[in-house]
Amino acid sequence: MNTIHIIGLGAGDLDQLPLGVYKSLKKAERLYVRTADHPVLAELAEEGVTFTSFDAVYEKHDAFEPVYAEIAATLIKMAKDEKVVYAVPGHPLVAEQTVQNLIEAEKNGDCRLSIEGGHSFLDALFGALRIDPIEGFQLVDGTEMKSGQLNMTQHLLIAQVYDSFSASEVKLTLMEKYPDDYPVTIVTAAGSAAESLRTVPLYELDRSTEVNNLTTVYVPPAKDHMQRLREWQTFRDIVAVLRSPDGCPWDREQTHESLSPYLIEEAHELLQAIREEDDEAVAEELGDVLLQIFLHAQIGQDNGYFQLEDVLEAVSAKMIRRHPHVFGDVQVSGSDDVLANWQAIKAEEKPTSASLLEGQERFSSSLMTSYNYQKKAAKVGFSWPDAEGAWEKFQEELQEFQAEVAKGSKDRQLDELGDLLFTLVNIARFFDLSPEEAMLHANRKFQQRFGYVEKRVNEGTGDFGDYTLEQLDEFWNEAKHLARKEEDK
């Protein structure tokens, strides 16, 4: 097994190449290069240096990963019979996947390597852009870049932007976080005589200038927080400022308990937007719910009990733990198996309760508490076998309530009304209907129809006292008729 000698060609032209690297390239008996498209190789060719490139491998594949895998495999195979010198752009250990593949093979005992430097393109980039890397920077591969990995407060360098298609993909990814007109700089052949820098608005990235394999896109830090409104940390900072001594007096006064009603209210408004299929309203209401979550997390941090990272860790670990069919090797045949696994894992995680009803109460909704209680009881057989028994019980409770209304005390009336409502919730359970959803729907329907009644009154005298109940009821029926016509469309 021969050693594969890897050489870096640097980021510029031949004048920038270290003397030792130059001598190694000149004396190589058989020189292989990942790509012939590099200014150093063009100059070496003029001096009579011959080499074999792997450019043809790129034509065989639709993605880079198999290209790099094939190049590495070919080099390993050749090294069994001959001395191999392999040259790559820049420094071999900076943004060079073929070398990383070879290093992994070396760890497995499949080859031996020696690596000789060559200036990294980063050195030339820092000089061309006049930036100090100690301020913080990110180097990402433009072919694999995800918006979630980008830190908008740091210098961002994007390599592997080699043609208009890759530039377009990079542009679209950046637009998920940065404003469309955010300035970006296209740097080509940094450090060489052909070095060029051109700053353009982000939306022009893929059509403003020619790019090639010596191109890097630079995105400067977004120092203005108004430019970072799509960044999670920006929102977290805003909430922290609101809760700070110099922030908002109202926000500083809030506690988990005082905010509880707002969380319930925002959740109901989100549900309404979802029912109305209003995407813009859903996005807005999701933001309001998210604000409540961040406020509660900030209160936890301010009080020294927990912070947002603890919340994220707990829910992430739970999702991984309860989805072994996704993150593990458990096999499922459908959603029924998923739910069964979920309940089994949840039962293992939770301590045994003293009562089946423990943990089923919902502070925000007595209807949902009733529904949960009856559903739990039914699972152990404490329920009628079908809805007929529930209907009979409803008639019984209705008569008892009517009797107490006729001659009973307020306490007895309240008690019997509760029994009647409880039985209605049980009927809803038999038909797999959410009593909470039904009540929300009824309230919304009443609001809309009564709003129509108000409109008709205002179109008339403007005073409800001028209308009889029969007249108002006629307006109500008009509202019902209009609503049904709208539903039939």
Coordinates of C-alpha atoms in Angstrom, one line a residue:
M1 CA 0.0 0.0 0.0
N2 CA 1.5 3.3 -1.1
T3 CA 1.0 6.6 0.6
I4 CA -1.3 9.1 -1.0
H5 CA 0.5 12.4 -1.0
I6 CA -2.1 15.3 -0.9
I7 CA -1.1 18.8 -1.9
G8 CA -3.0 22.0 -1.6
L9 CA -2.9 24.3 -4.6
G10 CA -3.8 27.4 -2.6
A11 CA -6.4 30.0 -3.4
G12 CA -4.6 32.1 -5.9
D13 CA -2.0 31.9 -8.7
L14 CA 1.5 30.4 -8.9
D15 CA 3.2 33.4 -7.3
Q16 CA 1.4 32.7 -4.1
L17 CA 2.3 29.0 -4.0
P18 CA 4.9 28.1 -1.2
L19 CA 8.2 26.9 -2.7
G20 CA 8.0 23.5 -1.1
V21 CA 4.6 22.8 -2.6
Y22 CA 5.8 24.0 -6.0
K23 CA 8.7 21.6 -5.9
S24 CA 6.5 18.7 -4.9
L25 CA 4.2 19.4 -7.8
K26 CA 7.1 19.7 -10.3
K27 CA 8.7 16.4 -9.3
A28 CA 5.5 14.4 -9.1
E29 CA 5.7 11.4 -11.5
R30 CA 2.0 11.0 -11.7
L31 CA -0.1 14.0 -10.6
Y32 CA -3.9 13.7 -10.1
V33 CA -6.1 16.7 -9.5
R34 CA -9.7 17.0 -8.4
T35 CA -10.3 19.6 -11.1
A36 CA -8.1 21.2 -13.7
D37 CA -10.0 24.5 -13.3
H38 CA -7.4 26.3 -11.2
P39 CA -5.0 29.1 -12.1
V40 CA -2.0 27.3 -10.6
L41 CA -2.6 24.3 -12.8
A42 CA -2.9 26.5 -15.9
E43 CA 0.5 28.0 -15.2
L44 CA 2.1 24.6 -14.4
A45 CA 0.8 23.3 -17.7
E46 CA 2.7 26.1 -19.5
E47 CA 5.8 24.9 -17.6
G48 CA 5.3 21.4 -19.0
V49 CA 3.8 19.8 -15.9
T50 CA 1.2 17.1 -16.8
F51 CA -1.6 15.9 -14.7
T52 CA -4.8 13.9 -14.8
S53 CA -8.1 15.5 -13.5
F54 CA -11.3 14.0 -12.2
D55 CA -13.5 16.5 -14.0
A56 CA -15.1 13.7 -16.0
V57 CA -16.5 12.2 -12.7
Y58 CA -18.6 15.2 -12.2
E59 CA -20.5 14.5 -15.4
K60 CA -21.5 11.0 -14.2
H61 CA -23.4 12.1 -11.1
D62 CA -26.2 14.5 -10.3
A63 CA -24.9 15.3 -6.8
F64 CA -21.5 16.0 -5.2
E65 CA -21.5 13.3 -2.6
P66 CA -21.1 10.4 -5.1
V67 CA -18.5 12.4 -7.0
Y68 CA -16.3 12.8 -4.0
A69 CA -16.9 9.2 -2.9
E70 CA -15.8 7.9 -6.4
I71 CA -12.7 10.1 -6.5
A72 CA -11.6 8.9 -3.1
A73 CA -12.2 5.3 -3.9
T74 CA -10.3 5.6 -7.2
L75 CA -7.3 7.1 -5.4
I76 CA -7.3 4.4 -2.8
K77 CA -7.4 1.7 -5.5
M78 CA -4.5 3.3 -7.5
A79 CA -2.4 3.7 -4.3
K80 CA -2.2 -0.1 -4.1
D81 CA 0.0 -0.2 -7.2
E82 CA 1.6 3.2 -7.6
K83 CA 2.7 6.3 -5.9
V84 CA -0.1 8.8 -5.9
V85 CA 0.1 12.6 -5.7
Y86 CA -3.3 14.3 -5.4
A87 CA -3.7 18.1 -5.6
V88 CA -6.8 20.0 -4.5
P89 CA -7.7 23.7 -4.5
G90 CA -6.9 25.7 -1.4
H91 CA -5.8 23.9 1.7
P92 CA -6.5 20.1 1.8
L93 CA -8.1 20.3 5.2
V94 CA -10.4 23.3 4.5
A95 CA -13.7 22.6 2.7
E96 CA -12.4 19.6 0.8
Q97 CA -14.7 16.6 1.0
T98 CA -12.5 14.2 -1.0
V99 CA -9.8 14.6 1.6
Q100 CA -12.2 14.1 4.4
N101 CA -13.3 10.8 2.7
L102 CA -9.7 9.8 2.5
I103 CA -9.0 10.6 6.1
E104 CA -12.0 8.4 7.1
A105 CA -10.6 5.6 4.9
E106 CA -7.2 6.0 6.7
K107 CA -8.9 5.6 10.1
N108 CA -10.3 2.3 8.8
G109 CA -6.8 1.1 7.6
D110 CA -7.7 1.3 3.9
C111 CA -4.9 3.8 2.9
R112 CA -2.0 5.9 4.2
L113 CA -1.9 9.7 3.8
S114 CA 0.5 12.6 3.9
I115 CA -0.8 16.1 3.6
E116 CA 1.1 19.2 2.5
G117 CA -0.3 22.6 2.9
G118 CA -1.1 25.4 0.4
H119 CA -2.7 28.6 1.5
S120 CA -6.3 28.2 2.5
F121 CA -8.7 30.4 0.5
L122 CA -9.9 31.8 3.9
D123 CA -6.6 33.7 4.3
A124 CA -7.1 35.4 0.9
L125 CA -10.8 36.0 1.7
F126 CA -10.1 37.7 5.0
G127 CA -7.6 39.9 3.3
A128 CA -9.8 40.8 0.3
L129 CA -12.9 41.5 2.5
R130 CA -10.8 43.3 5.3
I131 CA -12.5 41.3 8.0
D132 CA -11.1 40.0 11.3
P133 CA -12.2 36.4 11.9
I134 CA -12.0 36.9 15.7
E135 CA -15.2 38.8 15.4
G136 CA -16.8 35.4 14.6
F137 CA -17.4 33.8 11.2
Q138 CA -19.2 30.8 9.7
L139 CA -17.9 28.9 6.7
V140 CA -20.7 26.8 5.1
D141 CA -21.1 24.7 2.0
G142 CA -23.5 26.3 -0.4
T143 CA -24.7 23.0 -1.7
E144 CA -25.8 21.8 1.7
M145 CA -26.7 25.1 3.5
K146 CA -29.8 25.3 5.7
S147 CA -31.2 28.6 7.0
G148 CA -31.5 27.2 10.5
Q149 CA -27.7 26.8 10.8
L150 CA -26.9 30.5 10.0
N151 CA -25.9 33.0 12.7
M152 CA -26.9 36.4 11.4
T153 CA -24.6 38.2 13.8
Q154 CA -21.4 36.7 12.4
H155 CA -19.5 37.0 9.1
L156 CA -20.9 34.4 6.8
L157 CA -18.7 32.8 4.0
I158 CA -20.4 30.5 1.6
A159 CA -18.2 28.2 -0.5
Q160 CA -19.2 25.9 -3.4
V161 CA -21.2 28.6 -5.2
Y162 CA -19.9 27.6 -8.6
D163 CA -22.7 28.3 -11.1
S164 CA -26.0 30.2 -11.5
F165 CA -28.1 27.3 -10.2
S166 CA -26.1 26.9 -7.0
A167 CA -26.2 30.7 -6.6
S168 CA -29.9 30.6 -6.9
E169 CA -30.3 27.9 -4.3
V170 CA -28.0 29.9 -1.9
K171 CA -30.1 33.1 -2.6
L172 CA -33.4 31.3 -1.8
T173 CA -32.0 29.9 1.5
L174 CA -30.6 33.3 2.6
M175 CA -34.0 34.9 1.8
E176 CA -35.5 32.7 4.5
K177 CA -33.8 34.9 7.0
Y178 CA -32.3 38.0 5.4
P179 CA -34.2 40.9 3.7
D180 CA -34.4 40.6 0.0
D181 CA -32.2 43.7 -0.6
Y182 CA -29.6 42.7 2.0
P183 CA -26.0 43.4 0.6
V184 CA -23.9 40.4 -0.3
T185 CA -20.4 40.4 -1.8
I186 CA -19.4 37.9 -4.6
V187 CA -15.7 37.2 -4.2
T188 CA -13.9 35.5 -7.1
A189 CA -10.3 34.3 -7.2
A190 CA -9.4 36.1 -3.9
G191 CA -5.7 36.8 -3.5
S192 CA -4.9 36.3 -7.2
A193 CA -4.2 38.8 -9.9
A194 CA -7.7 38.1 -11.2
E195 CA -9.3 38.9 -7.8
S196 CA -12.7 40.6 -8.1
L197 CA -15.3 41.7 -5.5
R198 CA -18.8 42.9 -6.3
T199 CA -21.5 43.8 -3.8
V200 CA -25.1 43.3 -4.9
P201 CA -28.5 43.1 -3.2
L202 CA -29.4 39.6 -2.3
Y203 CA -32.1 39.2 -4.9
E204 CA -29.5 39.8 -7.7
L205 CA -27.1 37.1 -6.4
D206 CA -27.9 34.6 -9.1
R207 CA -28.0 36.9 -12.1
S208 CA -25.6 39.8 -11.4
T209 CA -22.2 38.3 -12.3
E210 CA -20.6 35.1 -13.5
V211 CA -19.6 32.7 -10.8
N212 CA -17.2 29.7 -10.9
N213 CA -15.4 27.3 -8.7
L214 CA -13.2 30.1 -7.3
T215 CA -16.2 32.0 -6.1
T216 CA -17.2 32.6 -2.5
V217 CA -20.3 34.6 -1.3
Y218 CA -19.8 36.8 1.7
V219 CA -22.7 38.0 3.8
P220 CA -21.8 40.6 6.4
P221 CA -23.2 40.5 10.0
A222 CA -26.7 42.0 10.4
K223 CA -26.0 44.5 13.2
D224 CA -29.4 46.1 13.2
H225 CA -31.9 44.0 15.1
M226 CA -34.6 45.1 12.6
Q227 CA -32.8 43.1 10.0
R228 CA -32.8 40.0 12.2
L229 CA -36.5 39.8 12.9
R230 CA -36.6 36.2 11.5
E231 CA -33.9 35.1 13.9
W232 CA -35.1 33.2 17.0
Q233 CA -32.4 34.9 19.2
T234 CA -33.7 38.3 18.2
F235 CA -37.2 37.5 19.5
R236 CA -35.7 36.0 22.7
D237 CA -33.7 39.2 23.2
I238 CA -36.8 41.3 22.7
V239 CA -38.6 39.4 25.4
A240 CA -35.6 39.6 27.7
V241 CA -35.5 43.4 27.2
L242 CA -39.2 43.7 28.0
R243 CA -38.6 41.9 31.3
S244 CA -35.4 43.8 32.1
P245 CA -35.2 46.7 34.6
D246 CA -35.2 49.1 31.7
G247 CA -38.0 47.4 29.9
C248 CA -41.8 47.5 30.2
P249 CA -43.4 47.9 33.7
W250 CA -46.3 45.6 32.7
D251 CA -44.1 42.8 31.4
R252 CA -41.9 43.0 34.5
E253 CA -44.9 42.5 36.8
Q254 CA -46.1 39.4 35.1
T255 CA -45.9 35.9 36.6
H256 CA -46.9 32.4 35.4
E257 CA -50.2 32.8 37.1
S258 CA -51.0 36.3 35.8
L259 CA -50.2 35.3 32.2
S260 CA -52.3 32.1 32.3
P261 CA -55.6 33.7 31.1
Y262 CA -53.7 35.3 28.1
L263 CA -52.3 31.9 27.0
I264 CA -55.8 30.4 27.0
E265 CA -57.2 33.4 25.1
E266 CA -54.4 33.3 22.5
A267 CA -54.8 29.6 22.0
H268 CA -58.5 30.0 21.4
E269 CA -57.8 32.8 18.9
L270 CA -55.4 30.5 17.1
L271 CA -58.0 27.8 16.9
Q272 CA -60.5 30.2 15.5
A273 CA -58.0 31.3 12.8
I274 CA -57.4 27.6 11.9
R275 CA -61.1 26.9 11.6
E276 CA -61.5 29.9 9.4
E277 CA -58.6 28.6 7.2
D278 CA -57.1 32.1 7.3
D279 CA -53.4 31.5 6.8
E280 CA -52.3 35.1 7.6
A281 CA -54.3 35.0 10.8
V282 CA -52.9 31.6 11.7
A283 CA -49.3 33.0 11.4
E284 CA -50.2 36.0 13.5
E285 CA -51.9 34.0 16.2
L286 CA -49.1 31.5 16.3
G287 CA -46.8 34.5 17.0
D288 CA -49.1 35.5 19.9
V289 CA -49.0 32.0 21.4
L290 CA -45.2 31.9 20.9
L291 CA -44.9 35.2 22.8
Q292 CA -46.6 33.6 25.8
I293 CA -44.2 30.6 25.7
F294 CA -41.2 32.9 25.5
L295 CA -42.5 35.1 28.3
H296 CA -43.0 32.0 30.6
A297 CA -39.5 30.8 29.7
Q298 CA -38.0 34.2 30.5
I299 CA -39.9 34.3 33.8
G300 CA -38.4 30.9 34.6
Q301 CA -34.9 32.2 33.8
D302 CA -35.4 35.4 35.7
N303 CA -36.5 33.4 38.8
G304 CA -33.5 31.0 38.4
Y305 CA -35.6 27.9 38.0
F306 CA -35.3 27.1 34.3
Q307 CA -34.6 28.7 30.9
L308 CA -35.6 28.2 27.3
E309 CA -32.8 25.6 26.7
D310 CA -34.3 23.4 29.4
V311 CA -37.7 23.6 27.7
L312 CA -36.1 22.7 24.3
E313 CA -34.0 19.9 25.8
A314 CA -37.0 18.3 27.5
V315 CA -39.4 18.4 24.6
S316 CA -36.7 17.3 22.1
A317 CA -35.7 14.3 24.2
K318 CA -39.4 13.4 24.6
M319 CA -40.1 13.5 20.9
I320 CA -37.0 11.3 20.2
R321 CA -37.9 8.9 23.0
R322 CA -41.6 8.6 22.0
H323 CA -40.9 8.1 18.3
P324 CA -38.6 5.0 18.3
H325 CA -40.0 4.1 14.9
V326 CA -38.4 7.3 13.5
F327 CA -35.3 7.7 15.7
G328 CA -34.8 4.0 16.5
D329 CA -35.3 0.6 15.1
V330 CA -38.9 -0.1 16.1
Q331 CA -41.2 -1.1 13.3
V332 CA -44.8 0.1 13.0
S333 CA -47.6 -0.6 10.5
G334 CA -49.6 2.6 10.9
S335 CA -50.8 5.3 13.2
D336 CA -52.5 2.9 15.5
D337 CA -49.2 1.3 16.4
V338 CA -47.7 4.8 16.8
L339 CA -50.4 5.7 19.3
A340 CA -50.0 2.4 21.2
N341 CA -46.2 2.9 21.5
W342 CA -46.7 6.5 22.6
Q343 CA -49.1 5.5 25.4
A344 CA -46.8 2.6 26.5
I345 CA -43.7 4.8 26.6
K346 CA -45.7 7.6 28.4
A347 CA -46.9 5.0 31.0
E348 CA -43.3 4.0 31.6
E349 CA -42.2 7.6 32.1
K350 CA -45.0 8.6 34.4
P351 CA -45.2 7.4 38.0
T352 CA -48.2 5.3 38.9
S353 CA -51.1 7.5 39.8
A354 CA -53.3 7.0 42.9
S355 CA -56.4 7.5 40.7
L356 CA -57.1 7.0 37.0
L357 CA -58.5 10.6 36.9
E358 CA -55.2 12.1 38.2
G359 CA -53.8 14.6 35.7
Q360 CA -56.9 14.8 33.6
E361 CA -58.2 18.1 34.9
R362 CA -57.9 21.0 32.6
F363 CA -57.7 24.3 34.3
S364 CA -58.8 26.2 31.2
S365 CA -62.0 24.2 30.5
S366 CA -64.5 22.4 32.8
L367 CA -66.0 20.8 29.6
M368 CA -62.7 19.2 28.7
T369 CA -62.1 18.1 32.3
S370 CA -65.5 16.4 32.2
Y371 CA -64.7 14.8 28.8
N372 CA -61.3 13.5 30.1
Y373 CA -62.8 12.1 33.3
Q374 CA -65.5 10.1 31.4
K375 CA -63.1 8.9 28.7
K376 CA -60.7 7.5 31.4
A377 CA -63.5 5.9 33.3
A378 CA -64.9 4.3 30.1
K379 CA -61.5 2.7 29.4
V380 CA -61.9 0.5 32.5
G381 CA -65.6 -0.3 31.7
F382 CA -67.3 2.3 33.8
S383 CA -69.7 3.4 31.0
W384 CA -72.8 2.4 29.1
P385 CA -72.1 0.0 26.3
D386 CA -73.6 2.4 23.8
A387 CA -75.1 5.9 23.5
E388 CA -78.7 4.7 24.3
G389 CA -77.9 4.5 28.0
A390 CA -76.4 8.1 27.9
W391 CA -79.6 9.4 26.1
E392 CA -81.8 7.8 28.8
K393 CA -79.6 9.3 31.5
F394 CA -79.9 12.7 29.8
Q395 CA -83.7 12.5 29.9
E396 CA -83.6 11.6 33.6
E397 CA -81.2 14.5 34.5
L398 CA -83.3 16.9 32.4
Q399 CA -86.5 16.0 34.4
E400 CA -84.6 16.4 37.7
F401 CA -83.2 19.8 36.7
Q402 CA -86.7 21.0 35.6
A403 CA -88.1 19.8 38.9
E404 CA -85.5 21.7 40.9
V405 CA -86.0 24.8 38.8
A406 CA -89.7 24.7 39.6
K407 CA -89.3 24.4 43.4
G408 CA -85.7 23.8 44.4
S409 CA -83.0 26.0 46.0
K410 CA -80.3 27.6 44.0
D411 CA -77.7 25.1 45.3
R412 CA -79.9 22.2 44.1
Q413 CA -80.6 23.9 40.8
L414 CA -76.9 24.4 40.2
D415 CA -76.1 20.8 41.2
E416 CA -78.7 19.4 38.8
L417 CA -77.6 21.7 36.0
G418 CA -74.1 20.3 36.4
D419 CA -75.4 16.8 36.2
L420 CA -77.3 17.7 33.0
L421 CA -74.2 19.2 31.4
F422 CA -72.1 16.3 32.5
T423 CA -74.4 13.9 30.7
L424 CA -74.4 16.0 27.6
V425 CA -70.6 15.8 27.6
N426 CA -70.9 12.0 27.8
I427 CA -73.2 11.9 24.8
A428 CA -70.6 13.9 22.9
R429 CA -68.0 11.3 23.8
F430 CA -70.0 8.5 22.4
F431 CA -70.2 10.3 19.0
D432 CA -66.5 11.3 19.2
L433 CA -67.3 15.0 19.3
S434 CA -65.4 17.6 21.3
P435 CA -67.7 19.5 23.7
E436 CA -65.1 22.3 23.9
E437 CA -65.1 22.6 20.1
A438 CA -68.9 22.5 20.0
M439 CA -69.2 25.2 22.6
L440 CA -66.7 27.4 20.7
H441 CA -68.6 26.9 17.5
A442 CA -71.9 27.8 19.2
N443 CA -70.4 30.9 20.7
R444 CA -69.0 32.0 17.4
K445 CA -72.2 31.3 15.6
F446 CA -74.2 33.3 18.2
Q447 CA -71.7 36.2 17.9
Q448 CA -72.0 36.3 14.1
R449 CA -75.8 36.1 14.1
F450 CA -76.3 38.6 16.9
G451 CA -73.9 40.9 15.0
Y452 CA -76.3 40.7 12.1
V453 CA -79.2 41.6 14.4
E454 CA -77.3 44.6 15.7
K455 CA -76.6 45.7 12.1
R456 CA -80.3 45.5 11.2
V457 CA -81.2 47.5 14.4
N458 CA -78.6 50.1 13.5
E459 CA -79.9 50.4 10.0
G460 CA -83.3 51.1 11.5
T461 CA -83.8 53.3 14.6
G462 CA -80.6 52.3 16.3
D463 CA -82.4 51.4 19.6
F464 CA -83.2 47.8 20.6
G465 CA -86.1 49.2 22.7
D466 CA -88.0 50.1 19.6
Y467 CA -88.2 46.5 18.4
T468 CA -90.3 43.6 19.7
L469 CA -88.8 40.2 20.4
E470 CA -90.7 38.9 17.4
Q471 CA -89.0 41.5 15.2
L472 CA -85.6 40.8 16.6
D473 CA -86.2 37.1 16.1
E474 CA -87.0 37.7 12.4
F475 CA -83.6 39.4 12.0
W476 CA -82.1 36.3 13.7
N477 CA -83.7 34.1 11.2
E478 CA -82.5 36.3 8.3
A479 CA -79.0 35.8 9.7
K480 CA -79.5 32.0 9.7
H481 CA -80.8 32.0 6.2
L482 CA -77.8 34.1 4.9
A483 CA -75.3 31.8 6.7
R484 CA -76.9 28.7 5.1
K485 CA -76.7 30.2 1.6
E486 CA -73.1 31.0 2.2
E487 CA -72.4 27.4 3.3
D488 CA -74.1 26.0 0.2
K489 CA -71.9 27.9 -2.2

